[in-house]
Coordinates of C-alpha atoms and ligand atoms in Angstrom, one line a residue:
X1 CA 81.4 2.4 -70.1
X2 CA 79.5 1.2 -67.0
X3 CA 76.5 3.4 -66.4
X4 CA 74.8 4.3 -63.1
X5 CA 71.6 2.3 -62.5
X6 CA 68.5 4.2 -61.6
X7 CA 66.9 2.8 -58.4
X8 CA 63.2 2.6 -57.5
X9 CA 62.0 6.1 -56.6
X10 CA 63.8 7.8 -59.5
X11 CA 61.1 9.4 -61.6
X12 CA 62.7 8.1 -64.9
X13 CA 61.6 4.6 -64.0
X14 CA 58.0 5.7 -63.9
X15 CA 57.9 7.6 -67.2
X16 CA 56.8 6.1 -70.5
X17 CA 59.9 5.9 -72.7
X18 CA 60.1 7.6 -76.1
X19 CA 60.3 5.7 -79.3
X20 CA 63.6 5.8 -81.2
X21 CA 63.6 6.6 -84.9
X22 CA 64.8 3.4 -86.6
X23 CA 67.1 5.6 -88.7
X24 CA 68.8 6.9 -85.6
X25 CA 69.6 3.4 -84.4
X26 CA 72.9 3.3 -86.4
X27 CA 74.0 6.6 -85.1
X28 CA 77.2 6.7 -83.0
X29 CA 75.2 8.0 -80.0
X30 CA 72.7 5.2 -80.0
X31 CA 75.3 2.5 -80.8
X32 CA 77.5 3.8 -77.8
X33 CA 74.4 3.7 -75.6
X34 CA 73.7 0.1 -76.6
X35 CA 77.3 -1.0 -75.9
X36 CA 77.2 0.8 -72.5
X37 CA 73.8 -0.8 -71.6
X38 CA 75.1 -4.3 -72.4
X39 CA 78.3 -3.6 -70.4
X40 CA 76.3 -2.4 -67.5
X41 CA 73.9 -5.3 -67.6
X42 CA 76.9 -7.8 -67.5
X43 CA 78.8 -5.9 -64.8
X44 CA 75.8 -6.2 -62.4
X45 CA 74.9 -9.8 -63.6
X46 CA 71.5 -8.7 -65.0
X47 CA 69.7 -10.8 -67.5
X48 CA 68.1 -7.7 -69.1
X49 CA 68.3 -3.9 -68.9
X50 CA 66.1 -1.1 -70.2
X51 CA 67.3 2.4 -71.1
X52 CA 65.2 4.0 -68.3
X53 CA 67.3 2.0 -65.9
X54 CA 70.3 4.0 -67.0
X55 CA 68.3 7.3 -66.8
X56 CA 67.3 7.6 -70.4
X57 CA 63.6 7.4 -71.2
X58 CA 64.1 5.7 -74.6
X59 CA 62.5 2.5 -75.9
X60 CA 65.7 0.4 -75.9
X61 CA 66.2 -2.8 -74.0
X62 CA 68.9 -5.4 -74.0
X63 CA 68.5 -9.1 -72.9
X64 CA 71.1 -11.8 -72.6
X65 CA 72.0 -14.6 -70.3
X66 CA 75.3 -16.4 -70.3
X67 CA 76.6 -17.9 -67.1
X68 CA 74.9 -15.7 -64.5
X69 CA 75.5 -16.0 -60.7
X70 CA 72.2 -14.1 -60.0
X71 CA 70.3 -16.7 -62.1
X72 CA 72.4 -19.9 -62.0
X73 CA 69.7 -22.1 -63.3
X74 CA 68.7 -19.9 -66.2
X75 CA 69.1 -21.2 -69.7
X76 CA 71.3 -19.3 -72.1
X77 CA 69.7 -16.5 -74.0
X78 CA 71.7 -14.9 -76.9
X79 CA 72.1 -11.2 -76.7
X80 CA 68.9 -9.6 -78.0
X81 CA 68.3 -5.9 -78.5
X82 CA 64.7 -4.6 -78.5
X83 CA 64.0 -1.2 -79.8
X84 CA 60.4 0.2 -79.8
X85 CA 59.2 -3.3 -79.0
X86 CA 55.5 -4.4 -79.2
X87 CA 54.8 -7.4 -77.0
X88 CA 51.6 -9.5 -77.2
X89 CA 50.7 -12.7 -75.4
X90 CA 51.0 -15.7 -77.7
X91 CA 49.1 -18.1 -75.4
X92 CA 46.6 -17.6 -72.6
X93 CA 48.7 -19.5 -70.2
X94 CA 50.3 -17.5 -67.3
X95 CA 53.1 -18.7 -65.1
X96 CA 54.3 -17.4 -61.8
X97 CA 58.0 -17.3 -61.1
X98 CA 60.7 -15.4 -59.3
X99 CA 62.0 -12.0 -60.6
X100 CA 64.4 -9.5 -59.4
X101 CA 65.5 -6.1 -60.9
X102 CA 68.7 -4.1 -60.9
X103 CA 66.6 -1.1 -59.9
X104 CA 65.0 -2.9 -57.0
X105 CA 68.1 -4.1 -55.4
X106 CA 68.2 -7.1 -53.1
X107 CA 64.6 -8.2 -53.5
X108 CA 62.9 -11.1 -55.3
X109 CA 59.2 -11.8 -55.8
X110 CA 56.9 -14.1 -57.7
X111 CA 55.4 -12.5 -60.8
X112 CA 52.7 -13.9 -63.1
X113 CA 53.7 -13.5 -66.8
X114 CA 52.5 -14.9 -70.1
X115 CA 54.2 -18.1 -70.9
X116 CA 54.8 -17.1 -74.5
X117 CA 54.8 -13.9 -76.3
X118 CA 55.0 -12.5 -79.8
X119 CA 57.5 -9.7 -80.2
X120 CA 57.9 -7.0 -82.9
X121 CA 60.8 -4.7 -82.6
X122 CA 63.8 -3.2 -84.3
X123 CA 67.1 -4.8 -83.6
X124 CA 70.6 -3.2 -82.9
X125 CA 71.0 -2.5 -86.6
X126 CA 67.6 -0.8 -86.9
X127 CA 66.1 -3.6 -88.8
X128 CA 62.5 -4.8 -88.0
X129 CA 62.4 -8.2 -86.4
X130 CA 59.5 -10.4 -85.3
X131 CA 59.7 -13.6 -83.2
X132 CA 58.1 -15.7 -80.6
X133 CA 59.6 -16.4 -77.2
X134 CA 58.6 -18.6 -74.3
X135 CA 59.6 -19.5 -70.7
X136 CA 62.3 -17.5 -69.0
X137 CA 63.1 -15.5 -72.2
X138 CA 59.4 -14.5 -72.5
X139 CA 59.5 -13.5 -68.8
X140 CA 62.5 -11.3 -69.3
X141 CA 61.0 -9.7 -72.4
X142 CA 57.9 -8.8 -70.4
X143 CA 59.9 -7.4 -67.5
X144 CA 62.0 -5.2 -69.8
X145 CA 59.0 -4.1 -71.9
X146 CA 57.3 -3.0 -68.6
X147 CA 60.3 -0.8 -67.9
X148 CA 59.6 1.0 -71.2
X149 CA 56.0 1.7 -70.0
X150 CA 57.2 3.0 -66.6
X151 CA 56.4 -0.2 -64.7
X152 CA 58.4 -2.4 -62.5
X153 CA 57.8 -6.1 -61.5
X154 CA 56.3 -5.0 -58.1
X155 CA 53.4 -3.6 -60.0
X156 CA 52.7 -7.0 -61.6
X157 CA 52.8 -9.0 -58.4
X158 CA 49.5 -10.4 -57.3
X159 CA 50.7 -11.6 -54.0
X160 CA 53.1 -9.3 -52.2
X161 CA 53.6 -11.9 -49.4
X162 CA 56.2 -13.6 -51.7
X163 CA 58.5 -10.5 -51.7
X164 CA 61.8 -11.7 -50.3
X165 CA 65.3 -10.4 -49.6
X166 CA 67.9 -12.1 -51.6
X167 CA 69.6 -13.9 -48.6
X168 CA 66.2 -15.3 -47.5
X169 CA 65.4 -16.2 -51.1
X170 CA 68.6 -18.2 -51.3
X171 CA 68.0 -19.8 -47.9
X172 CA 64.3 -20.7 -48.2
X173 CA 63.1 -20.5 -51.8
X174 CA 65.9 -21.2 -54.3
X175 CA 65.3 -24.6 -55.8
X176 CA 67.9 -27.3 -55.5
Ligands
LIG1 ZN1 64.1 -4.5 -64.0

């Protein structure tokens, strides 16, 4: 089922999301929510989605890139579910690149993010996982993790002059 996406201004996007008990992850309710979040993310060509974006303040995020018209240059990322994630920088290097958000429709901006991160979370089966990610995958993880803390990418921008409507982004800023 495709869910309604919360847009900037809805208080749910500014709340810190609640942790999900790992034992509850296998329950029909949480499994249905995960399926619906993934379906919603794909419907709107997102590369990630967090539960607060579908009006539920729970620490669940889905990430995945296949062929995506919103990010045509993005490398493939296998579908990854992050439940109660903890994210730490794995290097001191920060990189600025473009981000958009299904809750901040029609805008892109350049956001500094850690180049690589160390992630601890529970997966879609409620099993603990730990991995390192870098590049665009690390960027999407940090973006979704922010949603679980009540933050959006605009809060992380250090130079608001790069904020751009999608049409102007495509015309002036999209590479190649
Ligand atoms: Zn977002």
